[in-house]
């Protein structure tokens, strides 16, 4: 009800690409520009995301040729931050991607690299439209920097050698896209944005092309995704991370993609024991504008938050909520085919007391559905992890390493899990093993394991689990 193309929400944008192509720098540049532009229309760093309001985009795209003909209809962009060397892969909700559009960053000096191709495959699989930032143009031979100009004019003002190198490298990248079965073209030479992916030359250091990149994101979102971006009151929110914060207790960081959350709302979420919790939102928190997120307790409380936004929820009993969590290569050595994962389960709001039971059933079903997608073997190790994201990453790794798994669970290792593992012992010794990834092992569970001869390997880095298991397997031979 009331959905219309005249009431669009901010588009959720993810940044992907090979390590060191400049993903973080591009976001940094966006934020810094806004500091210079002052508070008005300023970009805010939100929970796990950077919110770029349309006023700011208008300011940054003033230099773009022909922009005066563009009508800005979305309220802004919500760009998901990628920690460390990580990039997102799998922002999911009910099987589809939460991410509306992506920026695939390619280093013009290196062309398509291993993780670029992995990112490409993910985007294809999720059917997520994207634009390419052909980054680091300032590293082209003899590049002369010109600020506050359309990147087309900056390129055509370069010396002949620089222009030559630009053309050669761009052609190379287009060829590499063709090898991946994709048409690509510079955005100003794109014959058909529906079938050709656009390349935007950028420098995250000098800021050249950043205005063009923003303009293209906005126009593509508006022309291709208007329907999808129609604001809906139907809540769509995903838990990214569960975090204990001094003074606030356990909080959850989430991305609100659609609908609204209010202080006092009754929220229902899945828990690691396969059940659900029902709790009231004590406060909706967002960081102070233009302050780094790291500063503790520096949050502003909001009575209401309207999508799309990143927001922190403080409430009672959040400890057992299952997080999606962004897994970065740096933070845990967690690599999922080279790509870390974000995935999360939905948050539901019960608008009336009789909705509570329905919501509880639904979140439990949701979790069961997610876990049900996982294909289990008759013989294999037992796998337990702290979050859905970390579970998926570990399973992906085990698959690649040809280690079969017979059971998966989110949450700590308890006696019941050990019993289950011991029945595997009878079938094949090596699989009487629990791989506990970033989860606690209850003391009585460990004692029982020692009695029964079940091995529990516990680590917060996937490779360590792998090493321990491989050594154990060798020993058994
Ligand atoms: P990420 O791993 O994709 O997040 O890459 P970073 O943003 O951390 O950048 C990797 C390195 O490349 C850093 O040393 C950056 O300063 C540098 N870098 C990023 N963008 C540019 C650019 O446009 N031009 C130049 N010359 N260096 C860049
Ligand atoms: Mg980075």
Short mmCIF file of N, CA and C and ligand atoms in Angstrom, two decimals, residues 18-26 84-85 135-139 202-205, ligand 1:
data_model
loop_
_atom_site.label_atom_id
_atom_site.label_comp_id
_atom_site.label_asym_id
_atom_site.label_seq_id
_atom_site.Cartn_x
_atom_site.Cartn_y
_atom_site.Cartn_z
N UNK A 18 38.98 -6.76 -6.09
CA UNK A 18 40.21 -7.40 -5.62
C UNK A 18 40.83 -6.54 -4.51
N UNK A 19 41.63 -7.19 -3.68
CA UNK A 19 42.36 -6.49 -2.63
C UNK A 19 43.22 -5.37 -3.24
N UNK A 20 43.27 -4.23 -2.56
CA UNK A 20 44.14 -3.11 -2.94
C UNK A 20 43.73 -2.37 -4.21
N UNK A 21 42.52 -2.59 -4.68
CA UNK A 21 42.10 -1.84 -5.87
C UNK A 21 41.63 -0.44 -5.48
N UNK A 22 41.32 -0.24 -4.19
CA UNK A 22 40.95 1.10 -3.72
C UNK A 22 39.53 1.22 -3.18
N UNK A 23 38.95 0.10 -2.77
CA UNK A 23 37.57 0.11 -2.26
C UNK A 23 37.42 1.04 -1.04
N UNK A 24 38.31 0.87 -0.09
CA UNK A 24 38.25 1.68 1.13
C UNK A 24 38.53 3.15 0.81
N UNK A 25 39.50 3.35 -0.06
CA UNK A 25 39.91 4.72 -0.41
C UNK A 25 38.76 5.48 -1.08
N UNK A 26 37.99 4.80 -1.87
CA UNK A 26 36.86 5.44 -2.54
C UNK A 26 35.85 5.95 -1.51
N UNK A 84 38.60 -3.70 6.54
CA UNK A 84 39.90 -4.27 6.20
C UNK A 84 40.05 -4.51 4.72
N UNK A 85 40.58 -5.63 4.40
CA UNK A 85 40.78 -5.96 3.00
C UNK A 85 39.55 -6.63 2.41
N UNK A 135 39.72 2.36 -11.40
CA UNK A 135 40.38 3.24 -10.42
C UNK A 135 41.88 3.40 -10.67
N UNK A 136 42.43 4.39 -10.02
CA UNK A 136 43.88 4.72 -10.04
C UNK A 136 44.32 5.31 -11.37
N UNK A 137 43.44 6.07 -12.01
CA UNK A 137 43.85 6.70 -13.28
C UNK A 137 45.00 7.68 -13.08
N UNK A 138 45.14 8.17 -11.84
CA UNK A 138 46.25 9.11 -11.59
C UNK A 138 47.61 8.44 -11.74
N UNK A 139 47.61 7.10 -11.80
CA UNK A 139 48.90 6.41 -11.96
C UNK A 139 49.29 6.22 -13.43
N UNK A 202 38.27 6.56 -12.45
CA UNK A 202 38.29 7.31 -11.18
C UNK A 202 39.70 7.34 -10.59
N UNK A 203 39.89 8.29 -9.71
CA UNK A 203 41.03 8.25 -8.80
C UNK A 203 40.52 8.56 -7.41
N UNK A 204 40.73 7.61 -6.53
CA UNK A 204 40.27 7.81 -5.15
C UNK A 204 41.22 8.73 -4.40
N UNK A 205 42.37 8.99 -5.01
CA UNK A 205 43.35 9.88 -4.38
C UNK A 205 43.04 11.33 -4.74
P1 LIG B 1 41.13 -1.99 -0.89
O1 LIG B 1 41.91 -3.17 -0.44
O2 LIG B 1 40.43 -2.28 -2.18
O3 LIG B 1 40.21 -1.43 0.15
O4 LIG B 1 42.19 -0.87 -1.26
P2 LIG B 1 42.59 0.44 -0.45
O5 LIG B 1 41.54 1.46 -0.51
O6 LIG B 1 43.05 0.04 0.91
O7 LIG B 1 43.81 0.94 -1.32
C1 LIG B 1 44.95 0.15 -1.51
C2 LIG B 1 46.15 1.03 -1.82
O8 LIG B 1 45.95 1.68 -3.07
C3 LIG B 1 46.35 2.14 -0.81
O9 LIG B 1 47.74 2.34 -0.64
C4 LIG B 1 45.74 3.35 -1.46
O10 LIG B 1 46.32 4.55 -1.04
C5 LIG B 1 46.00 3.09 -2.93
N1 LIG B 1 44.99 3.68 -3.80
C6 LIG B 1 43.66 3.51 -3.73
N2 LIG B 1 43.05 4.21 -4.69
C7 LIG B 1 44.01 4.85 -5.39
C8 LIG B 1 44.00 5.73 -6.52
O11 LIG B 1 42.98 6.08 -7.10
N3 LIG B 1 45.22 6.16 -6.96
C9 LIG B 1 46.39 5.78 -6.37
N4 LIG B 1 47.53 6.28 -6.87
N5 LIG B 1 46.43 4.96 -5.31
C10 LIG B 1 45.26 4.50 -4.82
#
